Amino acid sequence: MKKSNIINSKILAGVLAAAVVVVGAGTMSLNENKVMAAERNAKAEETRVLVEEIGLPSAGVGQVVDNYVGASGDSSVELLSTTALAAGYEEFNEYYDGRGNCVGKLIVCKEDAAVNVYDRIPGNERIETGDTQMAKIVGRMYYGDTATLIMECGFWYEIVADTFSGYVPKEHFVTGKEAEKLNDDTWERIAIIGEDDLYINEEPWYGSTVLCCLDKGMKCPIVEWGDEFSLIHVDGVGDGWVENALCTITDMRKVGITAKEEAKNREKIEDGVDRAAAIEEAKEAYTSSPAYQFAHIEPAPADTADTAAFRQAVADYAQQFVGWLPYVWGGNSLESGADCCGFTQAIYAAFGIDIPRTEGDQYWSGTQVSLDDLRPGDIIYYGGHVALFVGGDTVVHEPVPGDVCSYQSVYMMDPIGAVRYIN
């Protein structure tokens, strides 16, 4: 029994001694890690300063560096390209300082799903900073998104992108020759929305179902390019058509997005979907009304000479604004701009005739007339849109945001009916 106790005591003493050694080693490891972390942070800061001084683009956009070198004559920065390859550089899109040191290189996300970008390496809070603050998501990167790799940190990359910087898992990115193979996928053609409340339609024509209303400045990738309309992708909504003339079309590198900007865009899109639903609900209310009961109205009696002249004066006046008066959502000014019903209201107001503000009220408040008996000054109603008839097969109207007052055929869309305010 005593022998067993002696053995157990020796074993226990050995375990305690080992524990002390382990604890001591752990303490040394922690201190060493802190020193290493401080050195890495110092090097990272030095690199960032250098990047800022030489104008290195954060997402590794090659032509920006080419332009910088060409404009400044500063040969201390070289971008690996066809010419740089001849000089002996073998890595894809690497950036070098005047001493031949690589200060960053392009990396490309290879994952289809979103990859989070953190402000620090998750799990390293105590080692890197000495505190317990958790790593935060500062951005997200998707397939083909690019950034500049500053340094490797174990299983992580420290990166700088256009609007954020942070750390990403190495396993989701490629560099060098592998990145070069994905180069074509790092570019996309996008549409930058040029007007607030711009309709994204289900089909490529006016009057189609409105899927969403986007705000000025929002960027959406183009799925299919067309002469007049292009199909774009809107996150959370899907694909829809937008008029090219109301957007800026450009090719850009994919560079990821900040978490804050992503949340802001999500809110804007959700709001745009709500606005689109309200528009479609209003259109349905108008078209579900007994509009077609007026389809076979008998022609009105012939005009007197004075009435005919008055009608023509209204039509002639409206045509003075073709080609320059801009479309302004909610506007009814013949100087600064108007929307479709604001335009017809303002034209009539100039001749002392008071008509309702909205297109639906304008249709139901006037005298419905046959589409076979249109006369200058009549208002054509399309359900959610109105235009002023000026004669022949022609109307004048304010089309859509970003456009100006223009001529169009009476049958640019299927008209629901016509109304007359000059009798």
Short mmCIF file of C-alpha atoms in Angstrom, two decimals:
data_model
loop_
_atom_site.label_atom_id
_atom_site.label_comp_id
_atom_site.label_asym_id
_atom_site.label_seq_id
_atom_site.Cartn_x
_atom_site.Cartn_y
_atom_site.Cartn_z
CA MET A 1 0.00 0.00 0.00
CA LYS A 2 2.83 2.39 0.95
CA LYS A 3 4.73 1.47 -2.20
CA SER A 4 1.69 2.39 -4.25
CA ASN A 5 1.44 5.76 -2.49
CA ILE A 6 5.14 6.43 -3.08
CA ILE A 7 4.77 5.67 -6.79
CA ASN A 8 1.67 7.83 -7.05
CA SER A 9 3.46 10.67 -5.27
CA LYS A 10 6.35 10.47 -7.72
CA ILE A 11 3.99 10.45 -10.64
CA LEU A 12 2.10 13.42 -9.21
CA ALA A 13 5.33 15.32 -8.63
CA GLY A 14 6.38 14.65 -12.21
CA VAL A 15 3.05 15.85 -13.58
CA LEU A 16 3.25 19.05 -11.53
CA ALA A 17 6.80 19.70 -12.71
CA ALA A 18 5.74 19.15 -16.32
CA ALA A 19 2.79 21.46 -15.83
CA VAL A 20 5.11 24.19 -14.55
CA VAL A 21 7.32 23.73 -17.63
CA VAL A 22 4.30 23.84 -19.95
CA VAL A 23 2.93 26.95 -18.29
CA GLY A 24 6.35 28.59 -18.50
CA ALA A 25 6.69 27.66 -22.15
CA GLY A 26 3.21 28.96 -22.84
CA THR A 27 4.07 32.27 -21.21
CA MET A 28 7.18 32.57 -23.34
CA SER A 29 5.21 31.69 -26.46
CA LEU A 30 2.64 34.37 -25.70
CA ASN A 31 5.36 37.02 -25.23
CA GLU A 32 7.08 35.93 -28.43
CA ASN A 33 3.80 36.13 -30.29
CA LYS A 34 3.21 39.63 -28.99
CA VAL A 35 6.65 40.69 -30.21
CA MET A 36 6.04 39.06 -33.59
CA ALA A 37 2.64 40.71 -33.81
CA ALA A 38 4.17 44.11 -33.06
CA GLU A 39 6.79 43.55 -35.76
CA ARG A 40 4.13 42.54 -38.29
CA ASN A 41 2.02 45.59 -37.42
CA ALA A 42 5.05 47.86 -37.83
CA LYS A 43 5.85 46.30 -41.23
CA ALA A 44 2.21 46.57 -42.28
CA GLU A 45 2.17 50.27 -41.39
CA GLU A 46 5.41 50.83 -43.30
CA THR A 47 3.92 49.05 -46.31
CA ARG A 48 0.71 51.11 -46.15
CA VAL A 49 2.73 54.34 -46.08
CA LEU A 50 4.73 53.16 -49.08
CA VAL A 51 1.56 52.15 -50.91
CA GLU A 52 0.10 55.59 -50.28
CA GLU A 53 3.28 57.39 -51.38
CA ILE A 54 3.61 55.59 -54.70
CA GLY A 55 -0.11 55.67 -55.49
CA LEU A 56 -0.54 51.88 -55.55
CA PRO A 57 -4.17 51.08 -56.43
CA SER A 58 -5.84 49.19 -53.61
CA ALA A 59 -7.45 46.58 -55.86
CA GLY A 60 -4.43 46.02 -58.08
CA VAL A 61 -5.93 47.72 -61.13
CA GLY A 62 -3.12 47.45 -63.63
CA GLN A 63 -3.80 50.37 -65.90
CA VAL A 64 -3.85 52.80 -62.95
CA VAL A 65 -0.24 51.95 -62.17
CA ASP A 66 0.66 52.09 -65.85
CA ASN A 67 -0.90 55.56 -66.03
CA TYR A 68 0.93 56.62 -62.88
CA VAL A 69 4.32 55.50 -64.18
CA GLY A 70 3.66 56.97 -67.62
CA ALA A 71 2.49 60.34 -66.30
CA SER A 72 5.05 60.77 -63.55
CA GLY A 73 8.05 59.05 -65.11
CA ASP A 74 8.57 57.36 -61.74
CA SER A 75 10.26 54.07 -62.60
CA SER A 76 10.46 53.01 -58.94
CA VAL A 77 7.06 51.34 -59.35
CA GLU A 78 6.64 48.58 -61.88
CA LEU A 79 3.54 46.57 -62.68
CA LEU A 80 4.00 43.04 -63.92
CA SER A 81 2.59 43.11 -67.42
CA THR A 82 3.80 41.94 -70.83
CA THR A 83 6.65 44.43 -70.69
CA ALA A 84 7.46 43.65 -67.05
CA LEU A 85 7.53 39.92 -67.80
CA ALA A 86 10.39 40.59 -70.20
CA ALA A 87 12.26 42.15 -67.30
CA GLY A 88 12.13 38.86 -65.39
CA TYR A 89 9.13 39.14 -63.07
CA GLU A 90 7.16 35.91 -63.05
CA GLU A 91 4.27 36.67 -60.71
CA PHE A 92 0.94 38.10 -61.87
CA ASN A 93 0.33 41.80 -61.12
CA GLU A 94 3.07 42.29 -58.55
CA TYR A 95 4.11 45.77 -57.41
CA TYR A 96 7.71 46.64 -56.57
CA ASP A 97 9.41 49.59 -54.93
CA GLY A 98 12.64 51.16 -56.17
CA ARG A 99 14.70 48.57 -54.25
CA GLY A 100 13.08 45.64 -56.01
CA ASN A 101 10.97 44.66 -52.99
CA CYS A 102 7.45 43.41 -53.66
CA VAL A 103 5.03 45.76 -51.86
CA GLY A 104 1.83 44.00 -52.83
CA LYS A 105 0.23 41.77 -55.43
CA LEU A 106 -3.18 41.08 -56.84
CA ILE A 107 -5.27 38.30 -55.29
CA VAL A 108 -8.57 37.01 -56.63
CA CYS A 109 -11.48 35.43 -54.76
CA LYS A 110 -12.23 31.96 -56.15
CA GLU A 111 -15.36 31.17 -54.10
CA ASP A 112 -18.95 31.36 -55.37
CA ALA A 113 -20.26 32.19 -51.89
CA ALA A 114 -19.49 35.37 -49.96
CA VAL A 115 -16.15 35.50 -48.11
CA ASN A 116 -16.08 37.69 -45.00
CA VAL A 117 -13.33 40.27 -44.49
CA TYR A 118 -12.42 40.82 -40.83
CA ASP A 119 -10.80 43.80 -39.14
CA ARG A 120 -8.46 41.40 -37.32
CA ILE A 121 -7.68 37.68 -37.41
CA PRO A 122 -10.54 35.86 -35.64
CA GLY A 123 -9.35 34.02 -32.53
CA ASN A 124 -6.13 36.04 -32.24
CA GLU A 125 -7.60 38.88 -30.21
CA ARG A 126 -5.46 38.33 -27.11
CA ILE A 127 -2.24 37.63 -29.01
CA GLU A 128 -2.53 40.47 -31.53
CA THR A 129 -3.99 43.22 -29.37
CA GLY A 130 -3.95 42.05 -25.77
CA ASP A 131 -7.71 42.61 -25.42
CA THR A 132 -10.82 40.48 -25.82
CA GLN A 133 -12.57 42.49 -28.52
CA MET A 134 -13.98 40.13 -31.13
CA ALA A 135 -13.13 40.38 -34.82
CA LYS A 136 -15.73 42.31 -36.83
CA ILE A 137 -16.83 41.82 -40.43
CA VAL A 138 -15.87 44.93 -42.38
CA GLY A 139 -16.65 43.70 -45.89
CA ARG A 140 -17.46 40.80 -48.18
CA MET A 141 -15.84 39.51 -51.34
CA TYR A 142 -17.37 37.32 -54.04
CA TYR A 143 -16.11 35.28 -56.97
CA GLY A 144 -13.76 37.34 -59.12
CA ASP A 145 -13.40 40.16 -56.56
CA THR A 146 -9.85 41.49 -56.35
CA ALA A 147 -7.69 43.12 -53.70
CA THR A 148 -4.03 43.86 -53.06
CA LEU A 149 -2.24 41.35 -50.82
CA ILE A 150 -0.04 43.16 -48.30
CA MET A 151 1.30 40.21 -46.31
CA GLU A 152 0.66 36.61 -45.29
CA CYS A 153 -0.27 35.90 -41.67
CA GLY A 154 -0.35 32.14 -41.15
CA PHE A 155 -3.60 30.89 -42.64
CA TRP A 156 -4.71 34.48 -43.40
CA TYR A 157 -3.97 37.24 -45.89
CA GLU A 158 -3.88 40.91 -44.96
CA ILE A 159 -5.47 42.79 -47.87
CA VAL A 160 -6.37 46.28 -48.99
CA ALA A 161 -9.41 46.75 -51.26
CA ASP A 162 -10.96 49.88 -52.73
CA THR A 163 -13.13 50.78 -49.72
CA PHE A 164 -11.93 48.53 -46.90
CA SER A 165 -8.95 46.59 -45.56
CA GLY A 166 -8.65 43.57 -43.33
CA TYR A 167 -7.96 39.85 -43.16
CA VAL A 168 -9.32 36.96 -45.25
CA PRO A 169 -8.72 33.17 -45.13
CA LYS A 170 -6.02 32.20 -47.63
CA GLU A 171 -7.95 29.11 -48.78
CA HIS A 172 -10.55 31.25 -50.60
CA PHE A 173 -8.07 33.21 -52.76
CA VAL A 174 -5.50 32.66 -55.47
CA THR A 175 -2.45 34.66 -56.53
CA GLY A 176 0.21 34.52 -59.23
CA LYS A 177 -0.42 32.25 -62.21
CA GLU A 178 -3.71 30.96 -60.74
CA ALA A 179 -4.95 34.54 -60.43
CA GLU A 180 -3.85 35.23 -64.00
CA LYS A 181 -6.14 32.41 -65.22
CA LEU A 182 -9.11 34.14 -63.55
CA ASN A 183 -8.18 37.59 -64.86
CA ASP A 184 -11.07 37.82 -67.34
CA ASP A 185 -13.52 36.93 -64.54
CA THR A 186 -12.30 39.84 -62.41
CA TRP A 187 -13.95 42.36 -64.73
CA GLU A 188 -17.66 43.01 -65.18
CA ARG A 189 -19.80 45.42 -67.16
CA ILE A 190 -22.01 47.39 -64.82
CA ALA A 191 -24.81 49.94 -65.06
CA ILE A 192 -24.56 52.95 -62.74
CA ILE A 193 -28.08 54.25 -62.15
CA GLY A 194 -28.35 57.86 -63.33
CA GLU A 195 -31.67 58.94 -61.79
CA ASP A 196 -33.55 58.46 -58.54
CA ASP A 197 -36.63 56.19 -58.67
CA LEU A 198 -35.46 54.59 -61.91
CA TYR A 199 -37.81 51.76 -62.90
CA ILE A 200 -36.38 48.25 -63.28
CA ASN A 201 -38.90 46.46 -65.50
CA GLU A 202 -39.81 42.83 -66.03
CA GLU A 203 -39.72 43.27 -69.83
CA PRO A 204 -37.66 45.63 -72.06
CA TRP A 205 -40.38 48.19 -72.82
CA TYR A 206 -42.27 51.07 -71.23
CA GLY A 207 -45.32 50.09 -69.23
CA SER A 208 -43.97 46.63 -68.31
CA THR A 209 -44.29 45.40 -64.71
CA VAL A 210 -42.03 47.41 -62.40
CA LEU A 211 -39.85 45.10 -60.28
CA CYS A 212 -37.95 47.73 -58.34
CA CYS A 213 -37.11 51.45 -58.21
CA LEU A 214 -33.38 52.11 -57.84
CA ASP A 215 -31.71 55.30 -56.64
CA LYS A 216 -29.05 57.33 -58.40
CA GLY A 217 -25.50 56.02 -58.06
CA MET A 218 -26.35 52.37 -57.38
CA LYS A 219 -24.25 49.86 -59.35
CA CYS A 220 -25.66 46.68 -60.89
CA PRO A 221 -23.93 44.07 -63.07
CA ILE A 222 -25.22 43.75 -66.64
CA VAL A 223 -26.47 40.27 -67.57
CA GLU A 224 -27.44 41.02 -71.17
CA TRP A 225 -26.57 44.08 -73.24
CA GLY A 226 -29.13 45.58 -75.64
CA ASP A 227 -29.31 48.58 -77.97
CA GLU A 228 -31.97 50.45 -75.96
CA PHE A 229 -32.52 48.36 -72.83
CA SER A 230 -30.13 46.12 -70.87
CA LEU A 231 -30.84 43.28 -68.46
CA ILE A 232 -29.24 43.92 -65.06
CA HIS A 233 -29.05 41.89 -61.86
CA VAL A 234 -30.38 43.39 -58.62
CA ASP A 235 -29.54 41.52 -55.41
CA GLY A 236 -32.67 40.25 -53.71
CA VAL A 237 -34.84 41.04 -56.74
CA GLY A 238 -33.31 39.14 -59.66
CA ASP A 239 -32.87 40.25 -63.26
CA GLY A 240 -34.73 43.21 -64.76
CA TRP A 241 -34.51 45.61 -67.69
CA VAL A 242 -33.30 49.21 -67.53
CA GLU A 243 -33.02 51.86 -70.24
CA ASN A 244 -29.40 52.40 -71.28
CA ALA A 245 -29.87 56.15 -71.75
CA LEU A 246 -30.67 56.51 -68.03
CA CYS A 247 -27.47 54.78 -66.85
CA THR A 248 -23.74 55.07 -67.18
CA ILE A 249 -22.38 51.83 -68.65
CA THR A 250 -18.79 50.96 -67.78
CA ASP A 251 -16.39 48.04 -67.26
CA MET A 252 -14.89 47.76 -63.77
CA ARG A 253 -12.77 45.44 -61.67
CA LYS A 254 -14.73 43.47 -59.07
CA VAL A 255 -13.55 44.75 -55.69
CA GLY A 256 -15.97 43.52 -53.02
CA ILE A 257 -18.17 45.67 -50.82
CA THR A 258 -18.08 46.99 -47.26
CA ALA A 259 -20.52 45.45 -44.78
CA LYS A 260 -22.00 48.90 -44.16
CA GLU A 261 -22.52 49.61 -47.86
CA GLU A 262 -24.01 46.15 -48.38
CA ALA A 263 -26.56 46.78 -45.61
CA LYS A 264 -27.35 50.23 -47.03
CA ASN A 265 -27.92 48.80 -50.51
CA ARG A 266 -30.16 46.10 -49.08
CA GLU A 267 -32.33 48.74 -47.41
CA LYS A 268 -32.52 50.78 -50.62
CA ILE A 269 -33.52 47.75 -52.68
CA GLU A 270 -36.17 46.68 -50.18
CA ASP A 271 -37.56 50.22 -50.26
CA GLY A 272 -37.42 50.13 -54.07
CA VAL A 273 -39.41 46.88 -54.12
CA ASP A 274 -42.07 48.48 -51.89
CA ARG A 275 -42.28 51.48 -54.23
CA ALA A 276 -42.58 49.16 -57.24
CA ALA A 277 -45.41 47.26 -55.53
CA ALA A 278 -47.25 50.55 -54.93
CA ILE A 279 -46.82 51.51 -58.59
CA GLU A 280 -48.13 48.16 -59.80
CA GLU A 281 -51.04 48.35 -57.36
CA ALA A 282 -51.96 51.79 -58.69
CA LYS A 283 -51.70 50.59 -62.30
CA GLU A 284 -53.90 47.61 -61.51
CA ALA A 285 -56.48 49.87 -59.85
CA TYR A 286 -56.61 52.06 -62.94
CA THR A 287 -56.78 49.23 -65.46
CA SER A 288 -59.34 47.29 -63.42
CA SER A 289 -61.71 50.27 -63.57
CA PRO A 290 -64.38 50.19 -66.30
CA ALA A 291 -62.09 51.95 -68.77
CA TYR A 292 -63.17 50.06 -71.84
CA GLN A 293 -66.82 51.04 -71.56
CA PHE A 294 -65.83 54.13 -73.55
CA ALA A 295 -64.26 52.23 -76.44
CA HIS A 296 -67.18 52.84 -78.82
CA ILE A 297 -68.18 56.38 -77.93
CA GLU A 298 -69.78 58.18 -80.84
CA PRO A 299 -67.71 61.00 -82.41
CA ALA A 300 -68.43 64.44 -80.96
CA PRO A 301 -69.93 67.19 -83.14
CA ALA A 302 -67.55 69.11 -85.38
CA ASP A 303 -65.65 71.98 -83.77
CA THR A 304 -66.35 75.60 -84.48
CA ALA A 305 -63.49 77.50 -86.09
CA ASP A 306 -62.62 79.14 -82.75
CA THR A 307 -62.59 75.81 -80.85
CA ALA A 308 -60.45 74.16 -83.51
CA ALA A 309 -58.01 77.09 -83.40
CA PHE A 310 -57.88 76.92 -79.62
CA ARG A 311 -57.12 73.17 -79.70
CA GLN A 312 -54.32 73.76 -82.20
CA ALA A 313 -52.86 76.54 -80.07
CA VAL A 314 -52.63 74.15 -77.09
CA ALA A 315 -50.96 71.48 -79.25
CA ASP A 316 -48.50 73.97 -80.78
CA TYR A 317 -47.59 75.31 -77.35
CA ALA A 318 -46.87 71.82 -76.01
CA GLN A 319 -44.51 71.11 -78.91
CA GLN A 320 -42.25 74.01 -77.91
CA PHE A 321 -40.90 71.86 -75.06
CA VAL A 322 -39.86 68.89 -77.21
CA GLY A 323 -36.17 68.11 -77.02
CA TRP A 324 -35.22 70.06 -73.90
CA LEU A 325 -37.70 70.04 -70.97
CA PRO A 326 -36.40 67.31 -68.61
CA TYR A 327 -38.47 64.64 -66.93
CA VAL A 328 -38.67 65.37 -63.20
CA TRP A 329 -40.47 62.94 -60.91
CA GLY A 330 -43.36 64.82 -59.26
CA GLY A 331 -42.62 68.02 -61.20
CA ASN A 332 -45.09 70.21 -63.10
CA SER A 333 -42.87 73.11 -64.15
CA LEU A 334 -42.47 74.16 -67.78
CA GLU A 335 -39.14 75.73 -66.85
CA SER A 336 -37.31 73.19 -64.66
CA GLY A 337 -39.09 69.94 -65.56
CA ALA A 338 -42.19 67.82 -65.13
CA ASP A 339 -43.40 64.22 -65.11
CA CYS A 340 -46.01 62.97 -67.60
CA CYS A 341 -49.16 64.21 -65.82
CA GLY A 342 -47.41 67.30 -64.45
CA PHE A 343 -46.61 68.24 -68.04
CA THR A 344 -50.23 67.94 -69.29
CA GLN A 345 -51.49 69.80 -66.21
CA ALA A 346 -49.00 72.66 -66.76
CA ILE A 347 -49.86 72.93 -70.50
CA TYR A 348 -53.54 73.30 -69.74
CA ALA A 349 -52.85 75.70 -66.85
CA ALA A 350 -51.05 77.99 -69.32
CA PHE A 351 -54.42 78.35 -71.11
CA GLY A 352 -56.43 78.85 -67.94
CA ILE A 353 -57.79 75.28 -67.76
CA ASP A 354 -57.51 73.54 -64.37
CA ILE A 355 -57.19 69.74 -64.54
CA PRO A 356 -56.27 67.18 -61.81
CA ARG A 357 -52.65 66.39 -60.96
CA THR A 358 -52.41 62.61 -61.42
CA GLU A 359 -52.83 60.64 -64.64
CA GLY A 360 -55.70 58.53 -63.29
CA ASP A 361 -57.65 61.56 -62.08
CA GLN A 362 -57.03 63.34 -65.37
CA TYR A 363 -58.55 60.41 -67.24
CA TRP A 364 -61.64 60.07 -65.08
CA SER A 365 -62.33 63.81 -64.73
CA GLY A 366 -62.40 64.70 -68.44
CA THR A 367 -64.88 63.78 -71.14
CA GLN A 368 -63.99 60.33 -72.49
CA VAL A 369 -63.74 60.29 -76.27
CA SER A 370 -63.23 57.63 -78.92
CA LEU A 371 -59.69 56.82 -80.01
CA ASP A 372 -61.06 57.10 -83.56
CA ASP A 373 -62.02 60.75 -82.96
CA LEU A 374 -58.84 62.21 -81.45
CA ARG A 375 -58.32 65.96 -81.75
CA PRO A 376 -55.31 68.18 -80.90
CA GLY A 377 -55.12 68.79 -77.15
CA ASP A 378 -56.77 65.50 -76.13
CA ILE A 379 -55.03 63.47 -73.43
CA ILE A 380 -54.24 59.80 -74.14
CA TYR A 381 -54.30 57.55 -71.06
CA TYR A 382 -52.13 54.40 -70.92
CA GLY A 383 -52.72 53.33 -67.33
CA GLY A 384 -49.94 54.90 -65.26
CA HIS A 385 -48.92 57.26 -68.08
CA VAL A 386 -50.47 60.10 -70.13
CA ALA A 387 -49.50 62.00 -73.28
CA LEU A 388 -50.90 64.99 -75.18
CA PHE A 389 -52.23 64.38 -78.70
CA VAL A 390 -50.96 66.93 -81.25
CA GLY A 391 -52.35 65.53 -84.51
CA GLY A 392 -51.82 62.76 -87.05
CA ASP A 393 -50.52 59.71 -85.16
CA THR A 394 -48.40 61.75 -82.76
CA VAL A 395 -48.34 62.63 -79.08
CA VAL A 396 -45.99 64.78 -76.99
CA HIS A 397 -45.04 63.47 -73.55
CA GLU A 398 -42.48 63.34 -70.75
CA PRO A 399 -41.22 59.73 -71.05
CA VAL A 400 -39.12 58.57 -68.08
CA PRO A 401 -36.50 59.86 -65.61
CA GLY A 402 -33.34 60.95 -67.42
CA ASP A 403 -35.16 61.75 -70.67
CA VAL A 404 -36.68 64.97 -72.05
CA CYS A 405 -40.01 65.90 -73.60
CA SER A 406 -40.38 64.08 -76.92
CA TYR A 407 -42.62 63.00 -79.79
CA GLN A 408 -44.00 59.48 -79.93
CA SER A 409 -46.68 57.46 -81.67
CA VAL A 410 -50.15 57.31 -80.13
CA TYR A 411 -49.62 53.54 -80.02
CA MET A 412 -46.21 53.55 -78.31
CA MET A 413 -48.14 51.48 -75.75
CA ASP A 414 -51.68 50.14 -75.79
CA PRO A 415 -53.87 53.15 -74.93
CA ILE A 416 -56.72 52.54 -72.51
CA GLY A 417 -58.65 55.60 -73.66
CA ALA A 418 -58.64 59.34 -74.29
CA VAL A 419 -60.21 62.37 -72.60
CA ARG A 420 -61.07 65.85 -73.74
CA TYR A 421 -61.04 69.11 -71.76
CA ILE A 422 -61.63 71.47 -74.68
CA ASN A 423 -65.28 71.33 -75.77
#
